[in-house]
Every structure is written in C-alpha cells, then in structure tokens.
mmCIF file of C-alpha atoms and ligand atoms in Angstrom:
data_model
loop_
_atom_site.group_PDB
_atom_site.id
_atom_site.type_symbol
_atom_site.label_atom_id
_atom_site.label_comp_id
_atom_site.label_asym_id
_atom_site.label_seq_id
_atom_site.Cartn_x
_atom_site.Cartn_y
_atom_site.Cartn_z
ATOM 1 C CA MET A 200 -0.002 -0.010 0.016
ATOM 2 C CA ASP A 201 1.199 3.547 -0.699
ATOM 3 C CA PHE A 202 1.162 6.120 1.830
ATOM 4 C CA ASP A 203 1.561 9.923 1.451
ATOM 5 C CA PHE A 204 2.566 11.733 4.661
ATOM 6 C CA SER A 205 4.050 14.581 2.850
ATOM 7 C CA ASP A 206 1.186 16.923 3.588
ATOM 8 C CA LEU A 207 1.781 16.471 7.437
ATOM 9 C CA ASN A 208 4.118 18.849 9.263
ATOM 10 C CA SER A 209 6.897 17.082 11.309
ATOM 11 C CA ASP A 210 5.035 17.482 14.619
ATOM 12 C CA ASP A 211 1.893 16.146 13.047
ATOM 13 C CA LEU A 212 3.858 13.290 11.481
ATOM 14 C CA PHE A 213 5.138 12.252 14.962
ATOM 15 C CA LEU A 214 1.493 12.606 16.523
ATOM 16 C CA GLN A 215 0.154 10.338 13.585
ATOM 17 C CA MET A 216 2.982 7.915 14.422
ATOM 18 C CA GLN A 217 1.998 7.730 18.037
ATOM 19 C CA ASP A 218 -1.719 7.225 16.889
ATOM 20 C CA ASP A 219 -1.051 4.516 14.437
ATOM 21 C CA LEU A 220 1.346 2.886 16.798
ATOM 22 C CA TYR A 221 -1.528 2.868 19.205
ATOM 23 C CA ASP A 222 -3.728 1.232 16.633
ATOM 24 C CA GLY A 223 -1.199 -1.468 15.863
ATOM 25 C CA LEU A 224 -0.901 -0.193 12.070
ATOM 26 C CA ARG A 225 2.419 -1.849 11.017
ATOM 27 C CA GLU A 226 2.420 -0.768 7.500
ATOM 28 C CA GLU A 227 1.925 2.873 8.410
ATOM 29 C CA ILE A 228 4.473 2.873 11.054
ATOM 30 C CA VAL A 229 7.132 1.580 8.546
ATOM 31 C CA ALA A 230 6.103 4.214 6.010
ATOM 32 C CA GLN A 231 6.134 6.972 8.646
ATOM 33 C CA THR A 232 9.596 5.815 9.895
ATOM 34 C CA ASN A 233 10.905 6.055 6.384
ATOM 35 C CA GLU A 234 9.282 9.333 5.909
ATOM 36 C CA ALA A 235 10.801 10.815 9.240
ATOM 37 C CA LEU A 236 14.293 9.435 8.156
ATOM 38 C CA SER A 237 13.891 11.077 4.629
ATOM 39 C CA ARG A 238 13.220 14.438 6.405
ATOM 40 C CA GLY A 239 16.566 14.010 8.097
ATOM 41 C CA PHE A 240 15.393 13.081 11.583
ATOM 42 C CA SER A 241 17.953 10.910 13.467
ATOM 43 C CA PRO A 242 16.979 7.234 14.728
ATOM 44 C CA GLN A 243 17.052 8.425 18.256
ATOM 45 C CA GLU A 244 14.450 11.279 17.537
ATOM 46 C CA ILE A 245 12.292 9.016 15.614
ATOM 47 C CA LEU A 246 12.271 6.565 18.616
ATOM 48 C CA ASP A 247 11.712 9.102 21.309
ATOM 49 C CA ARG A 248 9.090 11.306 19.424
ATOM 50 C CA GLY A 249 7.311 8.534 17.549
ATOM 51 C CA LEU A 250 7.767 4.891 18.644
ATOM 52 C CA VAL A 251 8.439 5.144 22.315
ATOM 53 C CA ALA A 252 6.238 8.005 22.845
ATOM 54 C CA GLY A 253 3.347 6.084 21.161
ATOM 55 C CA MET A 254 4.204 2.969 23.359
ATOM 56 C CA GLU A 255 4.109 4.911 26.501
ATOM 57 C CA ILE A 256 0.513 5.897 25.758
ATOM 58 C CA VAL A 257 -0.388 2.297 25.108
ATOM 59 C CA GLY A 258 1.234 1.459 28.475
ATOM 60 C CA VAL A 259 -0.976 3.967 30.329
ATOM 61 C CA ASP A 260 -4.294 2.619 28.544
ATOM 62 C CA PHE A 261 -3.039 -0.954 29.124
ATOM 63 C CA ARG A 262 -2.777 -0.305 32.703
ATOM 64 C CA ASP A 263 -6.159 1.487 33.111
ATOM 65 C CA GLY A 264 -7.941 -1.535 31.305
ATOM 66 C CA ILE A 265 -8.625 0.321 27.995
ATOM 67 C CA LEU A 266 -6.352 -1.759 25.997
ATOM 68 C CA PHE A 267 -5.975 -5.541 26.344
ATOM 69 C CA VAL A 268 -3.208 -7.955 25.382
ATOM 70 C CA PRO A 269 -4.186 -8.556 21.588
ATOM 71 C CA GLU A 270 -4.229 -4.765 21.000
ATOM 72 C CA VAL A 271 -0.957 -4.356 22.755
ATOM 73 C CA LEU A 272 0.555 -7.223 20.780
ATOM 74 C CA MET A 273 -0.514 -5.374 17.673
ATOM 75 C CA ALA A 274 1.090 -2.164 18.909
ATOM 76 C CA ALA A 275 4.260 -4.268 19.851
ATOM 77 C CA ASN A 276 4.235 -5.672 16.218
ATOM 78 C CA ALA A 277 3.926 -2.258 14.759
ATOM 79 C CA MET A 278 6.665 -0.885 17.035
ATOM 80 C CA LYS A 279 8.954 -3.844 15.817
ATOM 81 C CA GLY A 280 8.113 -2.691 12.212
ATOM 82 C CA GLY A 281 9.810 0.688 12.717
ATOM 83 C CA MET A 282 12.469 -0.700 14.773
ATOM 84 C CA GLU A 283 13.478 -3.037 11.852
ATOM 85 C CA ILE A 284 13.837 -0.011 9.515
ATOM 86 C CA LEU A 285 15.942 1.790 12.183
ATOM 87 C CA ARG A 286 18.102 -1.318 13.255
ATOM 88 C CA PRO A 287 20.824 -1.140 10.442
ATOM 89 C CA LEU A 288 21.192 2.631 11.491
ATOM 90 C CA LEU A 289 21.481 2.086 15.126
ATOM 91 C CA THR A 290 23.772 -1.003 14.745
ATOM 92 C CA GLN A 291 26.155 0.412 12.138
ATOM 93 C CA THR A 292 29.467 1.299 13.477
ATOM 94 C CA GLY A 293 32.630 2.075 11.756
ATOM 95 C CA ALA A 294 34.397 1.934 15.213
ATOM 96 C CA GLU A 295 36.629 -0.822 16.469
ATOM 97 C CA GLN A 296 34.843 -3.360 18.561
ATOM 98 C CA ILE A 297 35.249 -2.256 22.165
ATOM 99 C CA GLY A 298 33.761 -5.304 24.107
ATOM 100 C CA LYS A 299 31.186 -7.945 24.380
ATOM 101 C CA MET A 300 27.868 -8.215 26.049
ATOM 102 C CA VAL A 301 25.406 -11.025 26.595
ATOM 103 C CA ILE A 302 21.677 -9.853 27.202
ATOM 104 C CA GLY A 303 18.541 -11.311 27.867
ATOM 105 C CA THR A 304 15.195 -10.922 29.264
ATOM 106 C CA VAL A 305 14.778 -12.750 32.615
ATOM 107 C CA LYS A 306 12.873 -15.986 33.301
ATOM 108 C CA GLY A 307 9.032 -15.627 33.275
ATOM 109 C CA ASP A 308 9.124 -12.422 31.217
ATOM 110 C CA ILE A 309 8.406 -11.977 27.519
ATOM 111 C CA HIS A 310 8.920 -8.290 27.000
ATOM 112 C CA ASP A 311 11.582 -7.801 24.540
ATOM 113 C CA ILE A 312 11.221 -4.430 22.790
ATOM 114 C CA GLY A 313 13.182 -2.310 25.157
ATOM 115 C CA LYS A 314 15.869 -5.148 25.637
ATOM 116 C CA ASN A 315 16.279 -5.280 21.861
ATOM 117 C CA LEU A 316 16.557 -1.610 21.608
ATOM 118 C CA VAL A 317 19.494 -1.613 24.046
ATOM 119 C CA ALA A 318 21.051 -4.407 22.023
ATOM 120 C CA MET A 319 21.021 -2.446 19.101
ATOM 121 C CA MET A 320 22.367 0.627 20.469
ATOM 122 C CA MET A 321 25.186 -1.362 22.075
ATOM 123 C CA GLU A 322 26.064 -2.736 18.594
ATOM 124 C CA GLY A 323 25.805 0.708 17.344
ATOM 125 C CA ALA A 324 28.512 1.763 19.949
ATOM 126 C CA GLY A 325 30.978 -1.153 18.972
ATOM 127 C CA LEU A 326 29.967 -4.041 21.185
ATOM 128 C CA GLU A 327 29.429 -7.428 19.998
ATOM 129 C CA VAL A 328 26.047 -8.479 21.626
ATOM 130 C CA ILE A 329 24.862 -11.983 22.202
ATOM 131 C CA ASN A 330 21.011 -11.392 22.482
ATOM 132 C CA LEU A 331 19.698 -14.453 24.438
ATOM 133 C CA GLY A 332 16.046 -13.470 23.829
ATOM 134 C CA ILE A 333 13.217 -13.692 26.377
ATOM 135 C CA ASN A 334 12.538 -15.934 29.342
ATOM 136 C CA VAL A 335 15.980 -16.574 29.960
ATOM 137 C CA ASP A 336 17.012 -18.624 33.201
ATOM 138 C CA ALA A 337 20.161 -18.437 35.143
ATOM 139 C CA ASP A 338 21.534 -21.720 33.560
ATOM 140 C CA GLN A 339 21.209 -20.149 30.166
ATOM 141 C CA PHE A 340 22.820 -16.803 31.077
ATOM 142 C CA LEU A 341 25.698 -19.061 32.754
ATOM 143 C CA ALA A 342 26.216 -21.181 29.770
ATOM 144 C CA ALA A 343 26.391 -18.147 27.534
ATOM 145 C CA ILE A 344 28.802 -16.483 29.883
ATOM 146 C CA ARG A 345 31.090 -19.489 29.776
ATOM 147 C CA GLN A 346 30.808 -19.736 25.947
ATOM 148 C CA HIS A 347 31.305 -16.277 25.004
ATOM 149 C CA LYS A 348 33.161 -14.637 27.860
ATOM 150 C CA PRO A 349 31.474 -11.255 27.678
ATOM 151 C CA ASP A 350 32.659 -8.111 29.530
ATOM 152 C CA ILE A 351 28.998 -7.129 30.452
ATOM 153 C CA LEU A 352 25.710 -9.075 31.306
ATOM 154 C CA GLY A 353 22.691 -7.095 30.687
ATOM 155 C CA MET A 354 19.282 -8.248 32.040
ATOM 156 C CA SER A 355 15.985 -6.813 31.331
ATOM 157 C CA ALA A 356 12.697 -7.276 33.318
ATOM 158 C CA LEU A 357 9.327 -5.447 32.638
ATOM 159 C CA LEU A 358 7.422 -7.096 35.430
ATOM 160 C CA THR A 359 7.497 -6.433 39.193
ATOM 161 C CA THR A 360 7.019 -10.291 39.430
ATOM 162 C CA THR A 361 10.043 -11.109 37.384
ATOM 163 C CA MET A 362 12.585 -8.279 38.437
ATOM 164 C CA PRO A 363 13.678 -10.320 41.454
ATOM 165 C CA TYR A 364 14.899 -13.067 39.265
ATOM 166 C CA MET A 365 17.764 -10.777 38.514
ATOM 167 C CA LYS A 366 19.178 -11.562 41.929
ATOM 168 C CA VAL A 367 18.782 -15.068 41.343
ATOM 169 C CA VAL A 368 21.093 -14.867 38.409
ATOM 170 C CA ILE A 369 23.515 -12.675 40.077
ATOM 171 C CA ASP A 370 23.752 -14.969 43.016
ATOM 172 C CA THR A 371 24.290 -17.853 40.799
ATOM 173 C CA LEU A 372 27.131 -16.025 39.346
ATOM 174 C CA GLY A 373 28.566 -15.724 42.902
ATOM 175 C CA GLU A 374 28.083 -19.389 43.608
ATOM 176 C CA GLU A 375 29.944 -20.396 40.370
ATOM 177 C CA GLY A 376 32.716 -18.062 41.374
ATOM 178 C CA ILE A 377 32.604 -15.898 38.449
ATOM 179 C CA ARG A 378 30.748 -12.860 39.836
ATOM 180 C CA ASP A 379 33.983 -10.695 39.819
ATOM 181 C CA GLU A 380 34.539 -11.459 36.191
ATOM 182 C CA ILE A 381 31.656 -9.667 34.682
ATOM 183 C CA TYR A 382 30.018 -6.181 34.963
ATOM 184 C CA VAL A 383 26.318 -6.815 35.589
ATOM 185 C CA MET A 384 23.877 -4.162 34.251
ATOM 186 C CA VAL A 385 20.166 -4.313 34.776
ATOM 187 C CA GLY A 386 17.168 -2.315 33.375
ATOM 188 C CA GLY A 387 13.498 -2.340 32.580
ATOM 189 C CA ALA A 388 10.586 -0.089 33.418
ATOM 190 C CA PRO A 389 10.002 -1.294 36.872
ATOM 191 C CA VAL A 390 13.725 -1.375 37.848
ATOM 192 C CA THR A 391 15.484 1.388 39.793
ATOM 193 C CA GLU A 392 18.797 2.454 40.925
ATOM 194 C CA ASN A 393 18.066 1.144 44.436
ATOM 195 C CA PHE A 394 16.765 -2.153 43.276
ATOM 196 C CA ALA A 395 20.010 -2.591 41.064
ATOM 197 C CA LYS A 396 22.114 -1.949 44.175
ATOM 198 C CA ASP A 397 20.098 -4.293 46.395
ATOM 199 C CA VAL A 398 20.370 -7.172 44.003
ATOM 200 C CA GLY A 399 24.051 -6.722 43.644
ATOM 201 C CA ALA A 400 24.210 -5.342 40.155
ATOM 202 C CA ASP A 401 27.046 -3.021 39.248
ATOM 203 C CA ALA A 402 24.874 -0.615 37.148
ATOM 204 C CA TYR A 403 21.315 0.458 36.402
ATOM 205 C CA GLY A 404 20.415 1.356 32.819
ATOM 206 C CA ARG A 405 17.561 3.971 32.869
ATOM 207 C CA ASP A 406 17.279 3.758 29.190
ATOM 208 C CA ALA A 407 19.193 2.485 26.097
ATOM 209 C CA ALA A 408 21.319 5.714 25.667
ATOM 210 C CA VAL A 409 22.228 5.732 29.311
ATOM 211 C CA SER A 410 23.079 2.170 29.208
ATOM 212 C CA VAL A 411 25.427 2.777 26.358
ATOM 213 C CA ASP A 412 27.124 5.341 28.256
ATOM 214 C CA ILE A 413 27.569 3.126 31.358
ATOM 215 C CA ALA A 414 28.896 0.369 29.151
ATOM 216 C CA LYS A 415 31.344 2.463 27.445
ATOM 217 C CA LYS A 416 32.786 4.133 30.581
ATOM 218 C CA HIS A 417 33.117 0.517 32.144
ATOM 219 C CA LEU A 418 34.872 -0.731 29.075
ATOM 220 C CA LEU A 419 37.188 2.118 29.008
ATOM 221 C CA SER A 420 38.202 2.007 32.615
ATOM 222 C CA LYS A 421 38.572 -1.821 32.232
ATOM 223 C CA ARG A 422 41.054 -1.067 29.489
ATOM 224 C CA GLN A 423 42.875 1.608 31.373
ATOM 225 C CA VAL A 424 43.283 -0.692 34.274
ATOM 226 C CA LYS A 425 44.653 -3.481 32.016
ATOM 227 C CA SER A 426 47.070 -1.285 30.209
ATOM 228 C CA ALA A 427 48.276 -0.113 33.650
ATOM 229 C CA VAL A 428 49.244 -3.457 34.885
HETATM 230 CO CO1 LIG B 697 3.006 -6.024 29.382
HETATM 231 N N1 LIG B 697 3.207 -5.088 30.934
HETATM 232 N N2 LIG B 697 2.328 -7.619 29.975
HETATM 233 N N3 LIG B 697 3.077 -6.652 27.469
HETATM 234 N N4 LIG B 697 3.599 -4.178 28.785
HETATM 235 C C1 LIG B 697 3.799 -3.927 31.019
HETATM 236 C C2 LIG B 697 5.329 -3.944 31.535
HETATM 237 C C3 LIG B 697 3.029 -3.069 32.244
HETATM 238 C C4 LIG B 697 3.764 -1.913 32.886
HETATM 239 C C5 LIG B 697 1.634 -2.473 31.644
HETATM 240 C C6 LIG B 697 0.852 -1.635 32.614
HETATM 241 O O1 LIG B 697 0.049 -2.311 33.326
HETATM 242 N N5 LIG B 697 0.892 -0.377 32.429
HETATM 243 C C7 LIG B 697 2.689 -4.272 33.003
HETATM 244 C C8 LIG B 697 3.458 -4.554 34.266
HETATM 245 C C9 LIG B 697 2.968 -4.098 35.572
HETATM 246 C C10 LIG B 697 4.069 -4.364 36.544
HETATM 247 O O2 LIG B 697 4.442 -5.532 36.820
HETATM 248 N N6 LIG B 697 4.122 -3.559 37.504
HETATM 249 C C11 LIG B 697 2.427 -5.440 31.978
HETATM 250 C C12 LIG B 697 1.749 -6.608 32.271
HETATM 251 C C13 LIG B 697 0.997 -6.776 33.538
HETATM 252 C C14 LIG B 697 1.671 -7.764 31.258
HETATM 253 C C15 LIG B 697 0.907 -8.954 31.554
HETATM 254 C C16 LIG B 697 1.199 -9.601 32.839
HETATM 255 C C17 LIG B 697 -0.440 -8.832 31.032
HETATM 256 C C18 LIG B 697 -1.350 -9.890 31.093
HETATM 257 O O3 LIG B 697 -1.059 -11.002 30.463
HETATM 258 N N7 LIG B 697 -2.364 -9.850 31.964
HETATM 259 C C19 LIG B 697 1.791 -9.995 30.341
HETATM 260 C C20 LIG B 697 3.035 -10.507 30.908
HETATM 261 C C21 LIG B 697 3.709 -11.409 29.853
HETATM 262 C C22 LIG B 697 5.004 -11.913 30.373
HETATM 263 O O4 LIG B 697 6.101 -11.207 30.211
HETATM 264 N N8 LIG B 697 5.086 -12.956 31.217
HETATM 265 C C23 LIG B 697 2.039 -8.811 29.406
HETATM 266 C C24 LIG B 697 2.355 -8.950 28.114
HETATM 267 C C25 LIG B 697 2.608 -7.959 27.110
HETATM 268 C C26 LIG B 697 2.618 -8.126 25.724
HETATM 269 C C27 LIG B 697 3.259 -9.573 25.297
HETATM 270 C C28 LIG B 697 1.284 -7.900 25.038
HETATM 271 C C29 LIG B 697 3.676 -6.946 25.164
HETATM 272 C C30 LIG B 697 4.983 -7.203 24.824
HETATM 273 C C31 LIG B 697 5.636 -7.326 23.669
HETATM 274 C C32 LIG B 697 6.884 -7.603 23.354
HETATM 275 O O5 LIG B 697 7.710 -6.966 24.224
HETATM 276 N N9 LIG B 697 7.319 -8.279 22.411
HETATM 277 C C33 LIG B 697 3.542 -5.847 26.380
HETATM 278 C C34 LIG B 697 3.870 -4.694 26.298
HETATM 279 C C35 LIG B 697 4.189 -3.981 24.825
HETATM 280 C C36 LIG B 697 3.817 -3.708 27.407
HETATM 281 C C37 LIG B 697 4.080 -2.248 27.467
HETATM 282 C C38 LIG B 697 2.786 -1.514 27.185
HETATM 283 C C39 LIG B 697 5.182 -1.559 26.785
HETATM 284 C C40 LIG B 697 6.563 -2.298 26.911
HETATM 285 C C41 LIG B 697 7.537 -1.651 25.896
HETATM 286 O O6 LIG B 697 7.832 -2.186 25.030
HETATM 287 N N10 LIG B 697 7.906 -0.329 26.178
HETATM 288 C C42 LIG B 697 4.327 -2.041 29.194
HETATM 289 C C43 LIG B 697 4.092 -0.675 29.641
HETATM 290 C C44 LIG B 697 5.274 0.104 30.001
HETATM 291 O O7 LIG B 697 6.285 -0.385 29.991
HETATM 292 N N11 LIG B 697 4.925 1.288 30.118
HETATM 293 C C45 LIG B 697 3.749 -3.400 29.619
HETATM 294 C C46 LIG B 697 8.816 0.290 25.323
HETATM 295 C C47 LIG B 697 10.347 0.020 25.513
HETATM 296 C C48 LIG B 697 11.147 0.863 24.518
HETATM 297 O O8 LIG B 697 10.518 0.478 26.765
HETATM 298 O O9 LIG B 697 10.883 -1.919 27.616
HETATM 299 O O10 LIG B 697 10.852 0.212 29.433
HETATM 300 P P1 LIG B 697 11.060 -0.492 27.928
HETATM 301 O O11 LIG B 697 12.752 -0.389 27.661
HETATM 302 C C49 LIG B 697 13.411 0.696 27.905
HETATM 303 C C50 LIG B 697 14.020 1.033 29.437
HETATM 304 O O12 LIG B 697 13.214 0.320 30.282
HETATM 305 C C51 LIG B 697 15.321 0.414 29.304
HETATM 306 O O13 LIG B 697 15.838 0.793 28.019
HETATM 307 C C52 LIG B 697 14.830 0.663 27.117
HETATM 308 C C53 LIG B 697 14.807 1.625 25.980
HETATM 309 O O14 LIG B 697 15.119 2.833 26.302
HETATM 310 N N12 LIG B 697 15.696 -0.991 29.554
HETATM 311 C C54 LIG B 697 16.971 -1.489 29.724
HETATM 312 C C55 LIG B 697 14.778 -2.042 29.369
HETATM 313 N N13 LIG B 697 15.661 -3.349 29.403
HETATM 314 C C56 LIG B 697 16.825 -2.920 29.632
HETATM 315 C C57 LIG B 697 17.982 -3.641 29.863
HETATM 316 C C58 LIG B 697 19.099 -3.123 30.230
HETATM 317 C C59 LIG B 697 19.315 -1.825 30.230
HETATM 318 C C60 LIG B 697 17.977 -0.790 30.028
HETATM 319 O O15 LIG B 697 20.190 -3.996 30.443
HETATM 320 C C61 LIG B 697 21.395 -3.486 30.605
#
C-alpha cells in the first residue's frame, strides 16, 4: 500500500505515528519511519518522538484497562516494524569493537522491545552483542557467559514479578565463582537504581542511551586498568 504523509508537518507526523502505533498499524509505522528518516530526523529522535512516545500511551491505557493484550501485541508488532527500519542505522558502526555483552530478558518475562533496543544501540556503540532473547533462566545466562566470555551481562525485566529473578542470576554467578569477572547491568521499566544496588548489580541502565554510556565508561576503565598492569 502507498502512503503519503508529505502534507503533514513534522510535529503532526510524529503525532500520527503515536496514533498509528496505538492502533497497531505496522505498515503505516514503517512508512512514517521512512518518511521521518527522509526528512533528516535521527533514529533516536524518531524513537523518542514517535515509537517510544506511542508505546508510552499504550502502556497507560493497558494499565487502565482500556487496551487488552491482543491490542498491545499489535502495537508491539507495529513498533517492531519501525525498529526493523532503524536497526541497520542504530547498529552500524565504523568503530573498532570495544567489548562484548550478553543480554536477555529474565525468566518468566516475555517483554523484549526495550531489551532489543538496548542491544541494537550497544552494537551501534561497537559492542558485540549476544542476545539470548526472552524468558532466560540462570543456567542459560551462565552457559552463554562461559561460552562467549563477555565483559558485560545485561538483564531486562518489565514485570515487578520477574525483576527479583535478576538476583537469582547474580547469586548464581557468585556461587559459580565468576561474579567478579563480569560487569552486571540491569534495566527495564520497574527497575530502579536502588533495586539494582539491592540485588548486587554493578549498574542500572535507565534507558538505552544511558546504558550505552555506562557500558562505554566501564569498558574504557577496564582497558585503562589492563594497560596500567
Ligand atoms: Co506488558 N506489561 N504484560 N506486554 N507491557 C507492562 C510492562 C505493564 C507496565 C503495563 C501496565 O500495566 N501499564 C505491566 C507490568 C505491571 C507490573 O509488573 N508492574 C504489564 C503486564 C501486567 C503484562 C502482562 C502480565 C499482562 C497480562 O497477561 N495480563 C503480560 C506479561 C507477559 C510476560 O512477560 N510473562 C504482558 C504482556 C505484554 C505483551 C506480550 C502484550 C507486550 C510485550 C510484547 C513484546 O515485548 N514483544 C506488552 C507490552 C508491549 C507492554 C508495555 C505496554 C510496553 C513495554 C515496551 O515495549 N515499552 C508495558 C507498559 C510500559 O512499560 N509502560 C507493559 C517500550 C520500550 C522501549 O521501553 O521496555 O521500558 P522499555 O525499555 C526501555 C528501558 O526500560 C530500558 O531501556 C529501554 C529503551 O530505552 N531497558 C533496559 C529495558 N531493558 C533494559 C535492559 C538493560 C538496560 C536498560 O540492560 C542493561
């Protein structure tokens, strides 16, 4: 289908994106993402003003019982359509590889949009990312860490009922004697700085951009320590 959004000014284009994301209109979201790119907006701005802003409205109406799981799934599908367009732009990096990360959404939790966004932006910053997907248990995290030897472990949780599982994973790393070998970052809508401290994580990533900054700082200081020895 052909869409023509050229008569919308850019503020209205982003409002239309939020509306269409709410209505789960994937093809429209894909076309609007392309339109915004052709107007020179950065992937980050398209995410913030269109896709993530639209998903925030979905979240509020989901909480208030106005939207139900099938509608939210359609919105998520539309959001993924936009993210597929942005993915090559977010992941492209001319920079040298600066480190490795294993990331996953913890056991019991199937939310993956935010985690995938973090993964894409980490790749864009020069990290190799091993994305374990959703519903990842401690054994799977452990096996991936042993296999890939990453610098950073990232865990995502979107539910208050699944976030405590982050501690299970961190405790397992301790029991296996490898806690000190890896920098653990946690994030997701219900996660807070205090929660991250309580479960023994090294850092809390409020959003994808902040998480990338934290990861880069950690990798840089790790490199400086290594070269000083
Ligand atoms: Co769900 N859901 N959901 N859901 N869902 C929430 C999380 C909820 C807050 C909605 C609400 O009530 N307002 C609520 C949780 C309440 C709570 O626990 N306090 C909720 C619920 C209740 C549920 C179900 C239980 C509903 C049901 O079945 N009755 C169910 C649970 C399923 C399960 O996991 N077992 C469920 C299901 C679903 C769908 C499948 C329909 C769908 C997920 C589809 C998918 O992900 N493929 C869905 C969605 C889409 C949402 C909302 C609306 C949007 C989440 C999202 O994608 N946001 C969400 C409402 C909300 O969060 N406001 C909601 C956009 C994304 C870009 O943001 O994920 O926060 P976010 O990621 C950010 C940061 O948090 C951070 O960076 C990201 C990018 O900036 N970040 C990290 C995330 N992970 C990180 C990891 C890091 C660092 C940073 O590691 C280093």
